[in-house]
mmCIF file of C-alpha atoms in Angstrom:
data_model
loop_
_atom_site.group_PDB
_atom_site.id
_atom_site.type_symbol
_atom_site.label_atom_id
_atom_site.label_comp_id
_atom_site.label_asym_id
_atom_site.label_seq_id
_atom_site.Cartn_x
_atom_site.Cartn_y
_atom_site.Cartn_z
ATOM 1 C CA MET A 1 -49.465 -21.505 81.449
ATOM 2 C CA LYS A 2 -47.822 -19.265 78.837
ATOM 3 C CA GLN A 3 -45.076 -18.350 81.306
ATOM 4 C CA VAL A 4 -44.304 -22.012 82.003
ATOM 5 C CA ALA A 5 -44.160 -22.831 78.285
ATOM 6 C CA THR A 6 -41.956 -19.801 77.576
ATOM 7 C CA LEU A 7 -39.502 -20.776 80.324
ATOM 8 C CA ASN A 8 -39.192 -24.366 79.130
ATOM 9 C CA CYS A 9 -38.735 -23.293 75.493
ATOM 10 C CA SER A 10 -35.923 -20.942 76.480
ATOM 11 C CA ARG A 11 -34.224 -23.720 78.458
ATOM 12 C CA LEU A 12 -34.492 -26.054 75.466
ATOM 13 C CA ILE A 13 -32.958 -23.478 73.105
ATOM 14 C CA PHE A 14 -30.127 -22.909 75.591
ATOM 15 C CA MET A 15 -29.356 -26.639 75.752
ATOM 16 C CA VAL A 16 -29.283 -26.943 71.950
ATOM 17 C CA VAL A 17 -26.850 -24.011 71.685
ATOM 18 C CA ILE A 18 -24.571 -25.527 74.337
ATOM 19 C CA CYS A 19 -24.551 -28.881 72.555
ATOM 20 C CA CYS A 20 -23.621 -27.280 69.244
ATOM 21 C CA ALA A 21 -20.624 -25.690 70.951
ATOM 22 C CA ILE A 22 -19.155 -28.973 72.176
ATOM 23 C CA PRO A 23 -15.987 -29.995 70.312
ATOM 24 C CA LYS A 24 -15.465 -33.388 68.787
ATOM 25 C CA CYS A 25 -13.411 -36.006 70.534
ATOM 26 C CA TYR A 26 -9.657 -35.899 70.159
ATOM 27 C CA GLY A 27 -7.953 -38.727 68.337
ATOM 28 C CA GLU A 28 -6.454 -41.505 70.433
ATOM 29 C CA VAL A 29 -3.365 -43.586 69.872
ATOM 30 C CA GLN A 30 -4.239 -46.838 68.146
ATOM 31 C CA GLY A 31 -2.073 -49.941 67.964
ATOM 32 C CA GLN A 32 -1.592 -53.655 68.663
ATOM 33 C CA TYR A 33 -1.844 -55.025 72.165
ATOM 34 C CA GLY A 34 -0.166 -57.949 73.918
ATOM 35 C CA GLU A 35 2.508 -58.747 71.300
ATOM 36 C CA ILE A 36 5.510 -57.023 72.878
ATOM 37 C CA ALA A 37 5.184 -57.436 76.664
ATOM 38 C CA GLY A 38 2.145 -59.630 77.246
ATOM 39 C CA ALA A 39 -1.229 -58.585 78.685
ATOM 40 C CA TRP A 40 0.028 -55.628 80.714
ATOM 41 C CA ASP A 41 -2.374 -53.163 82.313
ATOM 42 C CA ILE A 42 -2.507 -50.003 84.446
ATOM 43 C CA THR A 43 -4.286 -49.026 87.649
ATOM 44 C CA TYR A 44 -4.015 -46.632 90.556
ATOM 45 C CA GLN A 45 -2.239 -47.475 93.760
ATOM 46 C CA GLY A 46 -5.088 -48.637 95.957
ATOM 47 C CA GLY A 47 -7.179 -49.998 93.081
ATOM 48 C CA GLY A 48 -9.227 -46.871 92.324
ATOM 49 C CA ASN A 49 -10.285 -45.866 88.831
ATOM 50 C CA GLU A 50 -10.427 -42.090 89.114
ATOM 51 C CA GLN A 51 -8.672 -39.184 90.792
ATOM 52 C CA LEU A 52 -9.657 -35.617 91.536
ATOM 53 C CA LEU A 53 -7.282 -32.735 90.839
ATOM 54 C CA THR A 54 -7.758 -28.984 90.921
ATOM 55 C CA ILE A 55 -6.728 -26.294 88.451
ATOM 56 C CA SER A 56 -3.381 -25.007 89.656
ATOM 57 C CA LYS A 57 -0.095 -23.644 88.342
ATOM 58 C CA ASP A 58 1.719 -26.098 90.611
ATOM 59 C CA ILE A 59 2.560 -29.619 89.494
ATOM 60 C CA GLN A 60 0.257 -32.279 90.956
ATOM 61 C CA TYR A 61 0.854 -36.002 91.060
ATOM 62 C CA VAL A 62 -1.158 -39.095 90.219
ATOM 63 C CA ASN A 63 -0.227 -42.487 91.663
ATOM 64 C CA LEU A 64 0.096 -45.002 88.828
ATOM 65 C CA VAL A 65 0.852 -48.714 88.624
ATOM 66 C CA ILE A 66 1.904 -50.626 85.495
ATOM 67 C CA LEU A 67 1.581 -54.350 86.125
ATOM 68 C CA ASN A 68 1.789 -57.787 84.497
ATOM 69 C CA VAL A 69 4.614 -56.812 82.116
ATOM 70 C CA ASP A 70 6.292 -59.764 80.400
ATOM 71 C CA LEU A 71 10.042 -59.210 79.977
ATOM 72 C CA THR A 72 10.840 -62.600 78.414
ATOM 73 C CA SER A 73 10.653 -61.321 74.832
ATOM 74 C CA GLY A 74 13.944 -59.462 75.231
ATOM 75 C CA GLU A 75 12.741 -56.648 72.967
ATOM 76 C CA ASP A 76 13.679 -53.108 73.933
ATOM 77 C CA PHE A 77 10.758 -50.846 74.788
ATOM 78 C CA HIS A 78 9.604 -48.069 77.107
ATOM 79 C CA PHE A 79 6.299 -46.739 78.460
ATOM 80 C CA GLU A 80 4.879 -43.247 77.997
ATOM 81 C CA VAL A 81 2.023 -41.701 80.009
ATOM 82 C CA HIS A 82 -0.414 -39.444 78.166
ATOM 83 C CA ALA A 83 -3.470 -37.306 78.903
ATOM 84 C CA GLY A 84 -6.545 -37.937 76.786
ATOM 85 C CA ASP A 85 -7.116 -34.206 76.269
ATOM 86 C CA PRO A 86 -3.913 -32.114 76.332
ATOM 87 C CA LYS A 87 -6.015 -28.946 76.549
ATOM 88 C CA LEU A 88 -7.169 -30.009 80.025
ATOM 89 C CA ALA A 89 -3.979 -31.570 81.391
ATOM 90 C CA LEU A 90 -0.383 -31.959 80.280
ATOM 91 C CA ILE A 91 1.555 -35.116 81.186
ATOM 92 C CA GLU A 92 5.148 -35.870 80.257
ATOM 93 C CA LYS A 93 6.359 -39.128 81.766
ATOM 94 C CA ARG A 94 8.619 -41.817 80.264
ATOM 95 C CA ILE A 95 9.305 -45.126 82.011
ATOM 96 C CA GLU A 96 12.210 -47.206 80.766
ATOM 97 C CA ARG A 97 12.260 -50.981 80.731
ATOM 98 C CA SER A 98 15.091 -50.973 83.256
ATOM 99 C CA GLU A 99 12.807 -49.329 85.826
ATOM 100 C CA LEU A 100 10.493 -52.352 85.958
ATOM 101 C CA ALA A 101 11.020 -55.037 88.575
ATOM 102 C CA GLY A 102 9.490 -58.319 89.727
ATOM 103 C CA ALA A 103 7.981 -61.310 88.002
ATOM 104 C CA PRO A 104 5.742 -60.509 86.273
ATOM 105 C CA ALA A 105 7.372 -57.096 86.098
ATOM 106 C CA SER A 106 5.662 -53.983 87.346
ATOM 107 C CA TRP A 107 6.279 -50.302 88.029
ATOM 108 C CA GLN A 108 4.637 -47.969 90.477
ATOM 109 C CA GLY A 109 5.253 -44.325 91.163
ATOM 110 C CA GLN A 110 3.957 -40.798 90.754
ATOM 111 C CA VAL A 111 3.162 -39.158 87.447
ATOM 112 C CA PRO A 112 3.434 -35.325 87.304
ATOM 113 C CA VAL A 113 0.334 -33.600 85.933
ATOM 114 C CA GLN A 114 0.013 -29.956 84.933
ATOM 115 C CA THR A 115 -3.689 -29.063 84.973
ATOM 116 C CA ARG A 116 -4.930 -26.376 82.587
ATOM 117 C CA HIS A 117 -8.724 -26.314 82.485
ATOM 118 C CA PHE A 118 -11.571 -27.914 84.393
ATOM 119 C CA GLY A 119 -13.339 -30.942 82.984
ATOM 120 C CA PHE A 120 -13.020 -34.704 82.552
ATOM 121 C CA THR A 121 -10.204 -36.432 80.751
ATOM 122 C CA THR A 122 -8.324 -39.723 80.905
ATOM 123 C CA ILE A 123 -4.824 -40.963 81.568
ATOM 124 C CA TYR A 124 -3.563 -43.765 79.373
ATOM 125 C CA VAL A 125 -0.205 -45.452 78.819
ATOM 126 C CA THR A 126 1.461 -46.508 75.596
ATOM 127 C CA LEU A 127 4.168 -49.124 75.182
ATOM 128 C CA ASN A 128 6.657 -48.064 72.504
ATOM 129 C CA SER A 129 9.026 -50.637 71.050
ATOM 130 C CA SER A 130 12.380 -49.891 69.461
ATOM 131 C CA ASP A 131 11.073 -50.831 66.007
ATOM 132 C CA GLY A 132 8.212 -48.311 66.140
ATOM 133 C CA VAL A 133 5.309 -50.564 67.234
ATOM 134 C CA VAL A 134 2.976 -48.842 69.727
ATOM 135 C CA GLU A 135 0.565 -50.565 72.105
ATOM 136 C CA ARG A 136 -2.090 -48.731 74.065
ATOM 137 C CA SER A 137 -3.183 -49.665 77.577
ATOM 138 C CA PRO A 138 -6.456 -51.642 77.542
ATOM 139 C CA SER A 139 -7.978 -49.468 80.277
ATOM 140 C CA ASP A 140 -7.902 -45.740 81.010
ATOM 141 C CA LEU A 141 -7.876 -43.856 84.283
ATOM 142 C CA THR A 142 -10.427 -41.105 84.739
ATOM 143 C CA LEU A 143 -9.036 -37.719 85.732
ATOM 144 C CA ILE A 144 -11.457 -35.170 87.177
ATOM 145 C CA ILE A 145 -10.162 -31.594 87.073
ATOM 146 C CA ALA A 146 -12.199 -29.194 89.187
ATOM 147 C CA ARG A 147 -11.902 -25.568 90.177
ATOM 148 C CA LYS A 148 -10.786 -24.759 93.691
ATOM 149 C CA ASP A 149 -13.381 -23.722 96.242
ATOM 150 C CA ARG A 150 -13.449 -19.949 96.309
ATOM 151 C CA LEU A 151 -14.751 -17.592 98.980
ATOM 152 C CA ASP A 152 -16.457 -15.301 96.467
ATOM 153 C CA GLU A 153 -18.481 -18.225 95.094
ATOM 154 C CA LYS A 154 -19.717 -19.142 98.580
ATOM 155 C CA ILE A 155 -20.654 -15.524 99.221
ATOM 156 C CA PHE A 156 -22.513 -15.445 95.898
ATOM 157 C CA THR A 157 -24.429 -18.621 96.738
ATOM 158 C CA TYR A 158 -25.656 -17.330 100.083
ATOM 159 C CA THR A 159 -26.388 -13.846 98.756
ATOM 160 C CA ALA A 160 -28.316 -15.158 95.746
ATOM 161 C CA SER A 161 -30.330 -17.493 97.998
ATOM 162 C CA ALA A 162 -31.201 -14.614 100.320
ATOM 163 C CA LEU A 163 -32.317 -12.413 97.408
ATOM 164 C CA LEU A 164 -34.472 -15.193 95.956
ATOM 165 C CA LEU A 165 -36.125 -15.841 99.318
ATOM 166 C CA LEU A 166 -36.796 -12.123 99.715
ATOM 167 C CA MET A 167 -38.327 -12.110 96.243
ATOM 168 C CA PHE A 168 -40.623 -15.048 97.049
ATOM 169 C CA LEU A 169 -41.528 -13.422 100.372
ATOM 170 C CA ASN A 170 -42.820 -10.423 98.465
ATOM 171 C CA LEU A 171 -44.542 -12.584 95.863
ATOM 172 C CA GLY A 172 -46.311 -14.509 98.616
ATOM 173 C CA GLY A 173 -47.758 -11.244 99.861
ATOM 174 C CA VAL A 174 -49.572 -10.549 96.582
ATOM 175 C CA LEU A 175 -51.060 -14.014 96.059
ATOM 176 C CA ASP A 176 -54.831 -14.200 95.660
ATOM 177 C CA LEU A 177 -55.986 -17.059 97.875
ATOM 178 C CA GLU A 178 -59.252 -17.545 96.009
ATOM 179 C CA ARG A 179 -57.506 -17.862 92.638
ATOM 180 C CA LEU A 180 -54.883 -20.112 94.182
ATOM 181 C CA LYS A 181 -57.630 -22.352 95.549
ATOM 182 C CA ALA A 182 -59.278 -22.533 92.115
ATOM 183 C CA ILE A 183 -55.949 -23.503 90.539
ATOM 184 C CA MET A 184 -55.419 -26.326 93.040
ATOM 185 C CA LEU A 185 -58.967 -27.639 92.625
ATOM 186 C CA ARG A 186 -58.504 -27.766 88.849
ATOM 187 C CA PRO A 187 -54.765 -28.333 88.393
ATOM 188 C CA ILE A 188 -54.714 -28.745 84.614
ATOM 189 C CA ALA A 189 -52.159 -26.001 83.978
ATOM 190 C CA VAL A 190 -50.019 -27.062 86.940
ATOM 191 C CA THR A 191 -50.025 -30.642 85.647
ATOM 192 C CA ILE A 192 -48.907 -29.447 82.205
ATOM 193 C CA GLY A 193 -46.059 -27.511 83.804
ATOM 194 C CA PHE A 194 -45.061 -30.516 85.892
ATOM 195 C CA CYS A 195 -45.082 -32.923 82.929
ATOM 196 C CA THR A 196 -43.114 -30.462 80.818
ATOM 197 C CA SER A 197 -40.441 -29.937 83.484
ATOM 198 C CA TYR A 198 -39.995 -33.517 84.676
ATOM 199 C CA ILE A 199 -40.954 -35.668 81.666
ATOM 200 C CA LEU A 200 -40.645 -33.764 78.388
ATOM 201 C CA MET A 201 -37.540 -31.698 79.198
ATOM 202 C CA PRO A 202 -35.459 -34.647 80.565
ATOM 203 C CA LEU A 203 -36.439 -36.838 77.598
ATOM 204 C CA LEU A 204 -35.437 -34.083 75.173
ATOM 205 C CA ALA A 205 -32.135 -33.659 77.028
ATOM 206 C CA ILE A 206 -31.416 -37.383 76.682
ATOM 207 C CA ALA A 207 -32.281 -37.314 72.981
ATOM 208 C CA ILE A 208 -30.166 -34.203 72.313
ATOM 209 C CA GLY A 209 -27.311 -35.764 74.267
ATOM 210 C CA TYR A 210 -27.408 -38.831 72.059
ATOM 211 C CA CYS A 211 -27.243 -36.629 68.960
ATOM 212 C CA PHE A 212 -24.456 -34.264 70.057
ATOM 213 C CA LEU A 213 -22.731 -35.792 73.105
ATOM 214 C CA SER A 214 -22.586 -39.502 72.397
ATOM 215 C CA LYS A 215 -18.843 -39.557 73.182
ATOM 216 C CA HIS A 216 -19.035 -37.120 76.119
ATOM 217 C CA GLN A 217 -20.940 -39.006 78.795
ATOM 218 C CA GLU A 218 -20.203 -36.473 81.534
ATOM 219 C CA LEU A 219 -21.541 -33.601 79.388
ATOM 220 C CA HIS A 220 -24.567 -35.680 78.465
ATOM 221 C CA LEU A 221 -25.249 -36.157 82.159
ATOM 222 C CA ALA A 222 -24.766 -32.449 82.885
ATOM 223 C CA LEU A 223 -27.207 -31.559 80.109
ATOM 224 C CA PHE A 224 -29.767 -33.939 81.583
ATOM 225 C CA PHE A 225 -29.556 -32.421 85.068
ATOM 226 C CA THR A 226 -29.796 -28.936 83.565
ATOM 227 C CA ALA A 227 -33.142 -29.918 82.078
ATOM 228 C CA LEU A 228 -34.298 -31.742 85.208
ATOM 229 C CA SER A 229 -33.418 -29.118 87.814
ATOM 230 C CA PRO A 230 -36.427 -27.143 89.121
ATOM 231 C CA SER A 231 -36.504 -23.445 88.333
ATOM 232 C CA GLY A 232 -38.968 -20.579 88.105
ATOM 233 C CA GLY A 233 -37.520 -17.602 89.966
ATOM 234 C CA LEU A 234 -37.199 -15.286 86.974
ATOM 235 C CA ALA A 235 -40.295 -16.825 85.367
ATOM 236 C CA ASN A 236 -42.387 -15.461 88.227
ATOM 237 C CA ILE A 237 -40.911 -12.008 87.669
ATOM 238 C CA CYS A 238 -41.707 -12.258 83.957
ATOM 239 C CA ALA A 239 -45.287 -13.154 84.874
ATOM 240 C CA ILE A 240 -45.558 -9.905 86.833
ATOM 241 C CA PHE A 241 -44.146 -7.677 84.098
ATOM 242 C CA LEU A 242 -46.160 -9.385 81.346
ATOM 243 C CA LYS A 243 -49.336 -9.232 83.447
ATOM 244 C CA GLY A 244 -49.628 -12.987 83.452
ATOM 245 C CA ASN A 245 -51.125 -15.330 85.996
ATOM 246 C CA VAL A 246 -48.781 -14.826 88.952
ATOM 247 C CA ASN A 247 -50.732 -17.271 91.129
ATOM 248 C CA LEU A 248 -50.323 -20.034 88.551
ATOM 249 C CA SER A 249 -46.629 -19.280 88.076
ATOM 250 C CA ILE A 250 -45.863 -19.404 91.807
ATOM 251 C CA ALA A 251 -48.012 -22.507 92.312
ATOM 252 C CA THR A 252 -46.156 -24.306 89.518
ATOM 253 C CA THR A 253 -42.762 -23.287 90.907
ATOM 254 C CA THR A 254 -43.672 -24.468 94.416
ATOM 255 C CA ILE A 255 -45.116 -27.799 93.324
ATOM 256 C CA ASN A 256 -42.170 -28.549 91.032
ATOM 257 C CA SER A 257 -39.710 -27.767 93.839
ATOM 258 C CA LEU A 258 -41.515 -30.101 96.238
ATOM 259 C CA MET A 259 -41.903 -32.873 93.657
ATOM 260 C CA SER A 260 -38.176 -32.772 92.880
ATOM 261 C CA LEU A 261 -37.616 -34.715 96.117
ATOM 262 C CA ALA A 262 -39.352 -37.699 94.508
ATOM 263 C CA ILE A 263 -38.592 -37.145 90.820
ATOM 264 C CA PHE A 264 -34.798 -36.854 91.185
ATOM 265 C CA PRO A 265 -34.347 -40.316 92.827
ATOM 266 C CA LEU A 266 -36.738 -41.874 90.301
ATOM 267 C CA TRP A 267 -34.870 -40.489 87.281
ATOM 268 C CA ILE A 268 -31.481 -41.394 88.751
ATOM 269 C CA LEU A 269 -32.672 -44.957 89.350
ATOM 270 C CA ILE A 270 -33.836 -45.181 85.727
ATOM 271 C CA LEU A 271 -30.607 -43.729 84.340
ATOM 272 C CA MET A 272 -28.307 -45.969 86.377
ATOM 273 C CA ARG A 273 -30.100 -49.043 85.040
ATOM 274 C CA THR A 274 -30.336 -47.972 81.412
ATOM 275 C CA ILE A 275 -27.896 -45.272 80.221
ATOM 276 C CA PHE A 276 -25.226 -44.296 82.760
ATOM 277 C CA THR A 277 -24.580 -47.804 84.045
ATOM 278 C CA ASN A 278 -20.927 -47.125 84.915
ATOM 279 C CA THR A 279 -21.584 -43.835 86.722
ATOM 280 C CA GLU A 280 -22.284 -43.365 90.413
ATOM 281 C CA LEU A 281 -25.061 -40.814 90.846
ATOM 282 C CA ASP A 282 -25.895 -39.295 94.222
ATOM 283 C CA VAL A 283 -29.154 -37.528 95.002
ATOM 284 C CA PRO A 284 -28.617 -34.130 96.707
ATOM 285 C CA PHE A 285 -31.454 -34.706 99.178
ATOM 286 C CA LEU A 286 -30.300 -32.068 101.665
ATOM 287 C CA ASP A 287 -29.965 -29.359 99.017
ATOM 288 C CA LEU A 288 -33.328 -30.185 97.448
ATOM 289 C CA ALA A 289 -35.113 -30.414 100.780
ATOM 290 C CA GLY A 290 -33.526 -27.199 102.025
ATOM 291 C CA SER A 291 -34.456 -25.283 98.883
ATOM 292 C CA ALA A 292 -38.036 -26.556 98.859
ATOM 293 C CA THR A 293 -38.526 -25.845 102.570
ATOM 294 C CA ALA A 294 -37.097 -22.327 102.298
ATOM 295 C CA LEU A 295 -39.298 -21.597 99.272
ATOM 296 C CA VAL A 296 -42.482 -22.756 101.005
ATOM 297 C CA CYS A 297 -41.634 -20.859 104.202
ATOM 298 C CA ALA A 298 -40.922 -17.627 102.297
ATOM 299 C CA ILE A 299 -44.223 -17.812 100.388
ATOM 300 C CA ALA A 300 -46.126 -18.731 103.563
ATOM 301 C CA LEU A 301 -44.647 -15.773 105.435
ATOM 302 C CA GLY A 302 -45.651 -13.506 102.565
ATOM 303 C CA MET A 303 -49.224 -14.834 102.680
ATOM 304 C CA LEU A 304 -49.394 -14.379 106.463
ATOM 305 C CA SER A 305 -48.165 -10.808 106.116
ATOM 306 C CA ARG A 306 -51.071 -10.120 103.771
ATOM 307 C CA VAL A 307 -53.522 -11.327 106.434
ATOM 308 C CA PHE A 308 -52.001 -9.663 109.493
ATOM 309 C CA LEU A 309 -50.247 -6.674 107.874
ATOM 310 C CA PRO A 310 -52.529 -5.576 105.032
ATOM 311 C CA LYS A 311 -51.084 -2.054 104.844
ATOM 312 C CA THR A 312 -47.560 -3.412 104.470
ATOM 313 C CA THR A 313 -48.768 -5.803 101.777
ATOM 314 C CA SER A 314 -50.440 -3.038 99.782
ATOM 315 C CA LEU A 315 -47.197 -1.050 99.925
ATOM 316 C CA ILE A 316 -45.258 -4.072 98.699
ATOM 317 C CA PHE A 317 -47.711 -4.579 95.853
ATOM 318 C CA ARG A 318 -47.337 -0.943 94.825
ATOM 319 C CA PHE A 319 -43.556 -1.188 94.505
ATOM 320 C CA LEU A 320 -43.408 -4.865 93.528
ATOM 321 C CA LYS A 321 -42.373 -4.357 89.888
ATOM 322 C CA PRO A 322 -39.415 -2.015 90.490
ATOM 323 C CA PHE A 323 -38.348 -4.056 93.509
ATOM 324 C CA CYS A 324 -38.366 -7.338 91.593
ATOM 325 C CA ALA A 325 -36.646 -5.670 88.644
ATOM 326 C CA CYS A 326 -33.794 -4.526 90.890
ATOM 327 C CA LEU A 327 -33.462 -7.969 92.469
ATOM 328 C CA SER A 328 -33.471 -9.655 89.071
ATOM 329 C CA LEU A 329 -30.789 -7.339 87.700
ATOM 330 C CA CYS A 330 -28.660 -7.928 90.798
ATOM 331 C CA LEU A 331 -28.978 -11.704 90.438
ATOM 332 C CA ILE A 332 -28.154 -11.597 86.729
ATOM 333 C CA ALA A 333 -25.140 -9.354 87.281
ATOM 334 C CA MET A 334 -23.836 -11.536 90.119
ATOM 335 C CA THR A 335 -24.370 -14.714 88.101
ATOM 336 C CA VAL A 336 -22.549 -13.381 85.044
ATOM 337 C CA GLY A 337 -19.691 -12.038 87.160
ATOM 338 C CA ILE A 338 -19.098 -15.165 89.221
ATOM 339 C CA ASN A 339 -19.402 -17.467 86.183
ATOM 340 C CA ALA A 340 -17.324 -15.376 83.788
ATOM 341 C CA PHE A 341 -14.864 -18.277 83.504
ATOM 342 C CA ALA A 342 -17.603 -20.442 81.967
ATOM 343 C CA PHE A 343 -18.247 -17.898 79.208
ATOM 344 C CA LYS A 344 -14.541 -17.863 78.384
ATOM 345 C CA GLU A 345 -14.527 -21.660 78.129
ATOM 346 C CA LEU A 346 -17.665 -21.609 75.976
ATOM 347 C CA THR A 347 -16.015 -19.171 73.552
ATOM 348 C CA GLY A 348 -13.079 -21.561 73.187
ATOM 349 C CA MET A 349 -15.423 -24.496 72.580
ATOM 350 C CA VAL A 350 -17.237 -22.582 69.828
ATOM 351 C CA SER A 351 -13.921 -21.752 68.131
ATOM 352 C CA ILE A 352 -12.798 -25.379 68.204
ATOM 353 C CA GLN A 353 -16.163 -26.515 66.839
ATOM 354 C CA LEU A 354 -15.942 -24.089 63.941
ATOM 355 C CA GLU A 355 -12.415 -25.227 63.122
ATOM 356 C CA THR A 356 -13.459 -28.876 63.067
#
């Protein structure tokens, strides 16, 4: 029970630190609308409202349409395309009045985008008149900037999964079936761990998001899934080194992993109807089911090895601490190395927050 509480407290502290590092929103262009060229608007070719780009040194293009422009006023003006966050993407595009055609007038074409960092930003258009009046487009286009798929990240994912399964295979070999049975017959501690992971932690993530990320919906959502995602790999190792209840720790991890198949859809259904009403959320059923199945199979194989290979199990138990310590250090080193880019971004966010 202590191990479960310690893990959840550390996750909560981590989320609070991340939220404090998030910069404030950048200022947006404000102005009148509809006085110069009527109720004009923007959209993508094809009617979409978002586009995915990758971080690259090469120029990428976004298909843009400016429509319903009223040219009867006779006033001289031009359009400019902007990125909501210039630190994520740089856009320099000017569209003259002479480039518009039709009645009502419209323009469609490609806008060059230079991506800089991963994240979410917007594309908006301003109408600039000759006398200095600026109108902003009534709607924005969402731009998703992601990192390219890399071979080293795929290798890390499969290697880390294999190491975790090997760790749980060894942990399954040292489980005490009688104590495990007693825990399941009186699941008070397991219930506390379940409620903490799937009720208290998500609610705290939502509350913290409202306090720190009210204008960053995508970060609010990421914080929520960080709190909701099942965990427990390193917590089980801590239970071994701290001489805690290993049976309880593994039982809690297994039950939480299995229950995630039901809890994830339930939370997503609640969020889509209450908070993130304009966001499409997909449940990663295959990933959750695969992880839960692999975890159960690894622990079951470890328990079977204790029954049919008792000498092997006693050897594993003898070297369990140094073995798990090596695996944990390998996982930590691999995680830090493959996610070094995230630490660099976090440092920049902290600097911006201090400046503001």
